[in-house]
CSV table of C-alpha atoms in Angstrom, one decimal:
chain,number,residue,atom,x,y,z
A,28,UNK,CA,0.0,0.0,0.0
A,29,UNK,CA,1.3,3.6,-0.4
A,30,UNK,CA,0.4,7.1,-1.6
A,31,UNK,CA,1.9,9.0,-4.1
A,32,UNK,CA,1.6,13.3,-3.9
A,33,UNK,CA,2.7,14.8,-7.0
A,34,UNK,CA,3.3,19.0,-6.5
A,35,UNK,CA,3.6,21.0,-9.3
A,36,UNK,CA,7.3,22.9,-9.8
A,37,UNK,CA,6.8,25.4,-11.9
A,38,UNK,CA,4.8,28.1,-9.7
A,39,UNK,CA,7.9,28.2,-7.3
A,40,UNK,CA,6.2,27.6,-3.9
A,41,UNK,CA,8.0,27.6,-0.5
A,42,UNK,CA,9.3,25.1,1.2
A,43,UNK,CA,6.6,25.6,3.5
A,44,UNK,CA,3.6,26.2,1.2
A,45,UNK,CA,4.8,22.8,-1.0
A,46,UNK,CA,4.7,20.7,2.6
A,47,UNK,CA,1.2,22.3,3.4
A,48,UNK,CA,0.4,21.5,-0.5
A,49,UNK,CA,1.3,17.7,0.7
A,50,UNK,CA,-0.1,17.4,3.6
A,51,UNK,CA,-3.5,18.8,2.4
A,52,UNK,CA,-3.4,16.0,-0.7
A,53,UNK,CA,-2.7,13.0,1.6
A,54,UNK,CA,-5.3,13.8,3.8
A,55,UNK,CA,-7.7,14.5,1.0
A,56,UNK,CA,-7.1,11.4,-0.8
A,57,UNK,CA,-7.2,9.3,2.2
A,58,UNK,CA,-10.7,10.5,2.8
A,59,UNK,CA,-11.7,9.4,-0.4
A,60,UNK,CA,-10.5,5.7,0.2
A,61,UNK,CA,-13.1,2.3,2.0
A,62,UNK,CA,-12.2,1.7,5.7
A,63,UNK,CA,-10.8,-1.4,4.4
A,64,UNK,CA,-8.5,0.8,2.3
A,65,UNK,CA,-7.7,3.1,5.4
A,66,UNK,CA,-6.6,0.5,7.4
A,67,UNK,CA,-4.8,-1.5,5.5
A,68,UNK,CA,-2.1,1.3,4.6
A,69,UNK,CA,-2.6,2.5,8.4
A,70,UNK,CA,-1.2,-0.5,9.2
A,71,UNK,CA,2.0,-0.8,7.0
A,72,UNK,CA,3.3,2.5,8.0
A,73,UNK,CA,1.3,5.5,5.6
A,74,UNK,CA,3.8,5.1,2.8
A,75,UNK,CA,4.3,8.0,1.0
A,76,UNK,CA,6.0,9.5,-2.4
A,77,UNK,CA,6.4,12.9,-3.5
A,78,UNK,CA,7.0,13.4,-7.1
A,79,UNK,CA,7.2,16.2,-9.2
A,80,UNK,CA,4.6,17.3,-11.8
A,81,UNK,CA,6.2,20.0,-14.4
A,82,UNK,CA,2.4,21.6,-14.6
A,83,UNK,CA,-0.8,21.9,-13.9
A,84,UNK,CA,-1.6,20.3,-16.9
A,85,UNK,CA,-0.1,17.0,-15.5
A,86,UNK,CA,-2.2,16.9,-12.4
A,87,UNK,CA,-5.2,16.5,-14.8
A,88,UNK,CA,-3.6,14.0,-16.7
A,89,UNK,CA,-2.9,12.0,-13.2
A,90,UNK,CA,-6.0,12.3,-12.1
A,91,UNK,CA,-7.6,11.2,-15.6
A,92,UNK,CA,-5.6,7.8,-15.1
A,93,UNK,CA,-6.4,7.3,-11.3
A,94,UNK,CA,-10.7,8.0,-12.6
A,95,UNK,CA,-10.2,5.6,-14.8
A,96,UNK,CA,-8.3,3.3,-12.9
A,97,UNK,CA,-11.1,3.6,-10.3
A,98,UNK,CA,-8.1,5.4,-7.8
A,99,UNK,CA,-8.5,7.4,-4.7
A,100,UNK,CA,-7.0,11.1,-5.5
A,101,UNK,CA,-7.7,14.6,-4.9
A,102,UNK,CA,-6.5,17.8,-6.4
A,103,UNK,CA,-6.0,20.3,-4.5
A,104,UNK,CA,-6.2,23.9,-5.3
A,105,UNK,CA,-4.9,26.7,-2.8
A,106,UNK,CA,-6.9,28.9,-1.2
A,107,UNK,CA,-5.0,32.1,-2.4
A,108,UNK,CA,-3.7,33.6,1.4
A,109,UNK,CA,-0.4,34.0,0.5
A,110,UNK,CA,2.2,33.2,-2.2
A,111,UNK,CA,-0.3,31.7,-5.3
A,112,UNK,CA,-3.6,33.3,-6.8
A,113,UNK,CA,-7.0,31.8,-5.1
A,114,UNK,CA,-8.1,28.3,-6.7
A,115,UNK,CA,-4.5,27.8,-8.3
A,116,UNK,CA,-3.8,23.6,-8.5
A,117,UNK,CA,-0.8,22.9,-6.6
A,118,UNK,CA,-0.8,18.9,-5.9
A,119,UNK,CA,-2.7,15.7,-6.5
A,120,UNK,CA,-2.6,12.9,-4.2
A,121,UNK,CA,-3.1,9.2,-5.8
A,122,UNK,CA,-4.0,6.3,-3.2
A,123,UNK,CA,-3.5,5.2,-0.9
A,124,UNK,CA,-3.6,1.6,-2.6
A,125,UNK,CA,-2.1,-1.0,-4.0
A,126,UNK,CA,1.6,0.1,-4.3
A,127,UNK,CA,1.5,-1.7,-8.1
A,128,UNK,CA,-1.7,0.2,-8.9
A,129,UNK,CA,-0.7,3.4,-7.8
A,130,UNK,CA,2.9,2.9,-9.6
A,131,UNK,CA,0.9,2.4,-13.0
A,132,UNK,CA,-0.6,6.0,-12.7
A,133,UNK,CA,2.8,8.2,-11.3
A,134,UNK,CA,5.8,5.4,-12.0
A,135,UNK,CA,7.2,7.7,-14.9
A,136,UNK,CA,7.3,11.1,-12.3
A,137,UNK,CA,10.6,11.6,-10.8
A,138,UNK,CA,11.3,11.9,-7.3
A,139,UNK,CA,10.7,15.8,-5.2
Protein backbone atom coordinates (compact mmCIF):
# COMPACT_ATOMS: atom_id res chain seq x y z
CA UNK A 1 0.00 0.00 0.00
CA UNK A 2 1.26 3.56 -0.45
CA UNK A 3 0.40 7.10 -1.60
CA UNK A 4 1.93 9.00 -4.14
CA UNK A 5 1.62 13.31 -3.95
CA UNK A 6 2.71 14.78 -7.04
CA UNK A 7 3.35 19.01 -6.53
CA UNK A 8 3.63 20.96 -9.26
CA UNK A 9 7.28 22.87 -9.79
CA UNK A 10 6.84 25.41 -11.95
CA UNK A 11 4.81 28.08 -9.68
CA UNK A 12 7.88 28.23 -7.31
CA UNK A 13 6.24 27.57 -3.86
CA UNK A 14 7.98 27.62 -0.48
CA UNK A 15 9.27 25.08 1.16
CA UNK A 16 6.62 25.55 3.53
CA UNK A 17 3.60 26.22 1.22
CA UNK A 18 4.84 22.82 -0.96
CA UNK A 19 4.66 20.69 2.63
CA UNK A 20 1.20 22.31 3.38
CA UNK A 21 0.35 21.50 -0.51
CA UNK A 22 1.32 17.70 0.72
CA UNK A 23 -0.15 17.36 3.60
CA UNK A 24 -3.53 18.83 2.40
CA UNK A 25 -3.40 16.03 -0.67
CA UNK A 26 -2.69 12.97 1.57
CA UNK A 27 -5.32 13.80 3.77
CA UNK A 28 -7.68 14.54 1.00
CA UNK A 29 -7.08 11.43 -0.83
CA UNK A 30 -7.16 9.27 2.20
CA UNK A 31 -10.74 10.54 2.79
CA UNK A 32 -11.65 9.42 -0.43
CA UNK A 33 -10.50 5.75 0.24
CA UNK A 34 -13.12 2.34 2.00
CA UNK A 35 -12.21 1.74 5.70
CA UNK A 36 -10.84 -1.37 4.42
CA UNK A 37 -8.50 0.82 2.28
CA UNK A 38 -7.73 3.11 5.39
CA UNK A 39 -6.56 0.46 7.41
CA UNK A 40 -4.77 -1.47 5.54
CA UNK A 41 -2.10 1.35 4.61
CA UNK A 42 -2.64 2.53 8.41
CA UNK A 43 -1.19 -0.55 9.25
CA UNK A 44 1.97 -0.84 6.95
CA UNK A 45 3.28 2.54 8.03
CA UNK A 46 1.26 5.46 5.56
CA UNK A 47 3.82 5.09 2.83
CA UNK A 48 4.26 7.97 0.97
CA UNK A 49 6.04 9.54 -2.38
CA UNK A 50 6.40 12.91 -3.50
CA UNK A 51 6.98 13.36 -7.13
CA UNK A 52 7.21 16.18 -9.22
CA UNK A 53 4.58 17.26 -11.77
CA UNK A 54 6.21 20.04 -14.43
CA UNK A 55 2.44 21.63 -14.58
CA UNK A 56 -0.84 21.90 -13.87
CA UNK A 57 -1.64 20.31 -16.89
CA UNK A 58 -0.06 17.01 -15.48
CA UNK A 59 -2.15 16.95 -12.44
CA UNK A 60 -5.21 16.53 -14.80
CA UNK A 61 -3.57 14.04 -16.70
CA UNK A 62 -2.92 12.01 -13.22
CA UNK A 63 -6.00 12.25 -12.11
CA UNK A 64 -7.62 11.20 -15.61
CA UNK A 65 -5.60 7.82 -15.06
CA UNK A 66 -6.41 7.31 -11.33
CA UNK A 67 -10.71 7.97 -12.63
CA UNK A 68 -10.18 5.58 -14.75
CA UNK A 69 -8.33 3.31 -12.89
CA UNK A 70 -11.12 3.60 -10.31
CA UNK A 71 -8.13 5.36 -7.83
CA UNK A 72 -8.47 7.37 -4.72
CA UNK A 73 -7.04 11.12 -5.51
CA UNK A 74 -7.66 14.63 -4.90
CA UNK A 75 -6.52 17.77 -6.37
CA UNK A 76 -6.01 20.27 -4.45
CA UNK A 77 -6.18 23.93 -5.30
CA UNK A 78 -4.89 26.68 -2.82
CA UNK A 79 -6.85 28.86 -1.18
CA UNK A 80 -5.04 32.10 -2.36
CA UNK A 81 -3.74 33.58 1.40
CA UNK A 82 -0.40 33.96 0.49
CA UNK A 83 2.16 33.20 -2.19
CA UNK A 84 -0.33 31.70 -5.32
CA UNK A 85 -3.58 33.29 -6.82
CA UNK A 86 -6.95 31.83 -5.13
CA UNK A 87 -8.10 28.29 -6.72
CA UNK A 88 -4.45 27.75 -8.32
CA UNK A 89 -3.79 23.63 -8.47
CA UNK A 90 -0.76 22.89 -6.58
CA UNK A 91 -0.80 18.91 -5.88
CA UNK A 92 -2.67 15.73 -6.48
CA UNK A 93 -2.62 12.88 -4.16
CA UNK A 94 -3.12 9.23 -5.81
CA UNK A 95 -3.97 6.33 -3.16
CA UNK A 96 -3.55 5.22 -0.86
CA UNK A 97 -3.58 1.64 -2.63
CA UNK A 98 -2.08 -0.96 -3.96
CA UNK A 99 1.58 0.09 -4.25
CA UNK A 100 1.51 -1.72 -8.15
CA UNK A 101 -1.71 0.16 -8.89
CA UNK A 102 -0.71 3.44 -7.82
CA UNK A 103 2.91 2.89 -9.65
CA UNK A 104 0.91 2.43 -13.01
CA UNK A 105 -0.63 6.01 -12.74
CA UNK A 106 2.78 8.18 -11.34
CA UNK A 107 5.78 5.40 -12.03
CA UNK A 108 7.15 7.70 -14.85
CA UNK A 109 7.26 11.14 -12.32
CA UNK A 110 10.61 11.56 -10.75
CA UNK A 111 11.27 11.87 -7.29
CA UNK A 112 10.69 15.79 -5.24
Amino acid sequence: MKQVIAARTDIGMGKGKLAAQVAHASLSAYEDTDPKTRKAWKGGGQKKIVVKAPNESTLFELADKARRDGLPHAIIRDAGHTQLEPGTPTAIAIGPDEENLVDRVTGDLSLY
